Coordinates of C-alpha atoms in Angstrom, one line a residue:
X5 CA 22.7 3.5 -0.7
X6 CA 20.4 1.0 -2.3
X7 CA 18.7 -1.9 -0.5
X8 CA 17.7 -4.7 -2.8
X9 CA 15.9 -7.9 -2.1
X10 CA 15.5 -11.1 -4.1
X11 CA 12.3 -13.1 -4.4
X12 CA 12.0 -16.8 -3.9
X13 CA 15.7 -17.7 -4.1
X14 CA 15.4 -20.8 -2.0
X15 CA 13.4 -23.9 -3.2
X16 CA 12.0 -24.4 0.3
X17 CA 10.5 -20.9 0.3
X18 CA 9.3 -21.3 -3.2
X19 CA 7.5 -24.4 -2.1
X20 CA 5.8 -22.8 0.8
X21 CA 4.7 -19.7 -1.2
X22 CA 1.4 -21.3 -2.1
X23 CA 0.5 -21.9 1.5
X24 CA 1.3 -18.2 2.2
X25 CA -1.2 -17.1 -0.4
X26 CA 1.5 -15.8 -2.8
X27 CA 0.3 -17.6 -5.9
X28 CA 2.3 -19.6 -8.4
X29 CA 5.7 -18.3 -9.0
X30 CA 8.0 -18.3 -12.1
X31 CA 10.0 -21.5 -12.9
X32 CA 12.8 -22.2 -10.5
X33 CA 15.6 -21.5 -13.0
X34 CA 14.2 -18.3 -14.4
X35 CA 16.2 -15.1 -13.9
X36 CA 16.1 -13.7 -10.4
X37 CA 13.4 -11.2 -9.5
X38 CA 14.4 -8.2 -7.5
X39 CA 12.7 -5.4 -5.5
X40 CA 13.8 -2.3 -3.7
X41 CA 13.4 -1.7 0.0
X42 CA 13.9 2.0 -0.2
X43 CA 15.3 3.9 2.9
X44 CA 14.1 1.3 5.4
X45 CA 17.3 0.3 7.2
X46 CA 16.9 -0.1 11.0
X47 CA 19.5 1.7 13.0
X48 CA 22.1 -0.6 14.7
X49 CA 21.3 -1.7 18.2
X50 CA 17.7 -0.6 17.9
X51 CA 14.6 -2.7 18.6
X52 CA 12.0 -3.3 15.9
X53 CA 8.8 -1.5 16.7
X54 CA 5.9 -3.4 15.2
X55 CA 4.1 -0.9 12.9
X56 CA 0.3 -0.5 13.1
X57 CA -0.4 -1.2 9.4
X58 CA -3.5 -3.4 9.7
X59 CA -1.4 -6.3 8.5
X60 CA 0.5 -9.3 9.7
X61 CA 4.2 -8.4 9.7
X62 CA 6.5 -11.5 9.1
X63 CA 10.2 -12.1 9.4
X64 CA 12.3 -13.4 6.5
X65 CA 15.8 -14.2 7.5
X66 CA 18.5 -14.1 4.8
X67 CA 22.1 -13.6 4.1
X68 CA 23.0 -10.0 3.2
X69 CA 25.9 -8.8 1.1
X70 CA 27.5 -5.4 1.3
X71 CA 28.9 -4.1 -2.0
X72 CA 32.5 -2.7 -1.6
X73 CA 33.2 -1.0 -5.0
X74 CA 31.4 0.6 -7.9
X75 CA 30.5 -1.8 -10.7
X76 CA 28.4 -2.0 -13.8
X77 CA 27.8 -5.1 -16.1
X78 CA 29.9 -7.2 -13.8
X79 CA 30.8 -10.7 -15.2
X80 CA 29.9 -13.4 -12.8
X81 CA 33.4 -14.7 -12.7
X82 CA 34.6 -11.3 -11.3
X83 CA 31.7 -10.6 -9.0
X84 CA 33.6 -11.9 -5.9
X85 CA 35.8 -8.8 -6.2
X86 CA 32.8 -6.5 -5.4
X87 CA 32.0 -7.6 -1.8
X88 CA 34.0 -8.3 1.3
X89 CA 31.4 -8.6 4.1
X90 CA 28.3 -10.8 4.7
X91 CA 25.9 -10.9 7.6
X92 CA 22.4 -12.2 8.5
X93 CA 19.5 -9.8 8.0
X94 CA 15.8 -9.7 8.2
X95 CA 13.5 -8.5 5.5
X96 CA 10.3 -7.7 7.3
X97 CA 7.2 -8.1 5.1
X98 CA 3.6 -6.9 5.6
X99 CA 2.1 -10.2 4.4
X100 CA -1.5 -9.1 3.9
X101 CA -0.5 -6.1 1.9
X102 CA 1.8 -8.3 -0.2
X103 CA -1.0 -10.8 -0.9
X104 CA -3.3 -7.9 -1.9
X105 CA -0.7 -6.4 -4.2
X106 CA -0.1 -9.7 -5.9
X107 CA -3.8 -10.3 -6.4
X108 CA -4.3 -6.9 -7.9
X109 CA -1.1 -6.9 -10.0
X110 CA 0.4 -4.0 -8.1
X111 CA 4.1 -3.5 -6.9
X112 CA 4.9 -4.7 -3.4
X113 CA 6.1 -1.3 -2.2
X114 CA 3.7 -1.0 0.8
X115 CA 4.5 -4.5 1.9
X116 CA 8.3 -4.2 1.7
X117 CA 9.2 -0.6 2.4
X118 CA 8.3 0.7 5.8
X119 CA 10.5 2.1 8.6
X120 CA 12.9 -0.4 10.0
X121 CA 11.8 -3.2 7.6
X122 CA 15.4 -4.0 6.6
X123 CA 17.6 -5.2 9.5
X124 CA 21.3 -6.3 9.3
X125 CA 23.4 -7.9 11.9
X126 CA 27.2 -7.7 12.6
X127 CA 29.2 -7.9 9.4
X128 CA 31.7 -10.8 9.0
X129 CA 34.4 -10.9 6.3
X130 CA 34.0 -13.5 3.6
X131 CA 37.5 -14.7 4.4
X132 CA 36.6 -15.3 8.0
X133 CA 33.6 -17.3 6.8
X134 CA 35.7 -19.3 4.3
X135 CA 33.4 -18.2 1.5
X136 CA 33.0 -19.2 -1.3
X137 CA 34.9 -22.4 -0.7
X138 CA 32.7 -23.2 2.3
X139 CA 28.9 -22.8 2.3
X140 CA 27.6 -20.3 4.9
X141 CA 25.1 -21.9 7.4
X142 CA 22.7 -19.5 9.0
X143 CA 19.6 -19.7 11.2
X144 CA 17.0 -17.5 12.9
X145 CA 15.7 -18.3 16.4
X146 CA 12.5 -16.8 17.8
X147 CA 12.4 -16.9 21.6
X148 CA 15.1 -19.5 21.6
X149 CA 13.4 -21.8 19.0
X150 CA 14.9 -22.2 15.5
X151 CA 12.4 -21.1 12.9
X152 CA 14.5 -20.8 9.8
X153 CA 17.7 -22.6 8.9
X154 CA 19.7 -23.1 5.6
X155 CA 23.0 -22.7 4.0
X156 CA 24.2 -20.5 1.1
X157 CA 24.6 -23.5 -1.1
X158 CA 20.8 -23.9 -1.2
X159 CA 20.3 -20.7 -3.1
X160 CA 18.8 -21.0 -6.6
X161 CA 20.9 -18.0 -7.7
X162 CA 24.2 -17.7 -5.8
X163 CA 25.7 -14.4 -4.6
X164 CA 28.0 -13.9 -7.6
X165 CA 25.2 -14.6 -10.0
X166 CA 22.9 -12.1 -8.2
X167 CA 25.5 -9.4 -8.4
X168 CA 26.1 -10.0 -12.0
X169 CA 22.4 -9.9 -12.8
X170 CA 21.7 -6.7 -10.9
X171 CA 24.6 -4.9 -12.4
X172 CA 23.3 -5.5 -15.9
X173 CA 20.4 -3.2 -15.0
X174 CA 21.8 -0.7 -12.5
X175 CA 25.2 0.4 -11.2
X176 CA 26.2 -1.1 -7.9
X177 CA 27.9 1.3 -5.5
X178 CA 29.9 1.1 -2.3
X179 CA 27.6 0.4 0.7
X180 CA 24.7 -1.0 -1.4
X181 CA 23.0 -4.0 0.3
X182 CA 21.6 -7.2 -1.3
X183 CA 19.2 -9.3 0.7
X184 CA 19.7 -12.7 -1.0
X185 CA 16.4 -14.4 -0.3
X186 CA 14.9 -16.4 2.5
X187 CA 14.4 -20.1 3.1
X188 CA 11.2 -21.7 4.4
X189 CA 9.9 -21.0 7.9
X190 CA 8.8 -17.4 7.6
X191 CA 6.3 -16.3 10.3
X192 CA 4.6 -13.5 12.0
X193 CA 6.3 -11.4 14.7
X194 CA 4.6 -10.3 17.9
X195 CA 5.4 -7.7 20.6
X196 CA 7.7 -9.1 23.2
X197 CA 9.5 -11.6 21.0
X198 CA 13.2 -11.8 20.7
X199 CA 14.7 -12.6 17.3
X200 CA 18.3 -13.9 17.2
X201 CA 20.3 -14.5 14.0
X202 CA 23.3 -16.8 13.7
X203 CA 25.9 -17.5 11.1
X204 CA 27.3 -20.9 12.1
X205 CA 27.3 -20.7 15.9
X206 CA 28.1 -17.0 16.0
X207 CA 25.2 -14.7 17.0
X208 CA 25.3 -11.7 14.7
X209 CA 21.8 -10.3 15.3
X210 CA 19.8 -9.6 18.5
X211 CA 16.5 -8.0 17.9
X212 CA 13.7 -7.4 20.5
X213 CA 10.2 -6.7 19.1
X214 CA 8.5 -3.8 20.8

């Protein structure tokens, strides 16, 4: 199983990137930029244990798509056939390590791939969500306060476009996960916090920080 992430796929996060020390990014309509998250999936119903990495670890809430069939060079108009389930996930990022990697021109591996850094909630069928006819609203609450909120319609590159682009470069297989990018509002996590993720008004993720 591959876990893939997408960089700066919401205009609001692209706009806040400068304040996060992530530098100037590519033009908003450039091709999407991907990264791998390795074998970092957190086990279901497990708390996230804050790693001692000497870095600030930040949450990035995003919609996650699960690939349902094998595909290579998938045309965008057929991409909807390659996934059935969507949920809310968190791409945890060691921000200081990411800033250092960007400044030195290195890959982001140490910032993005560590134990439990990919979290997914309860899967919902796209039919249940009315997707793609209806945009998917989602939010992340930290200790009961909403920190991130957006809808799928705000993505620069939509789900089908992302699937088509990825499949040009590598074969997608059953069970692969695509984290589709985060909106503005990312922030540091601390021991004792509770992160709760919602799609619409349905809570799909409950994550204590230990």
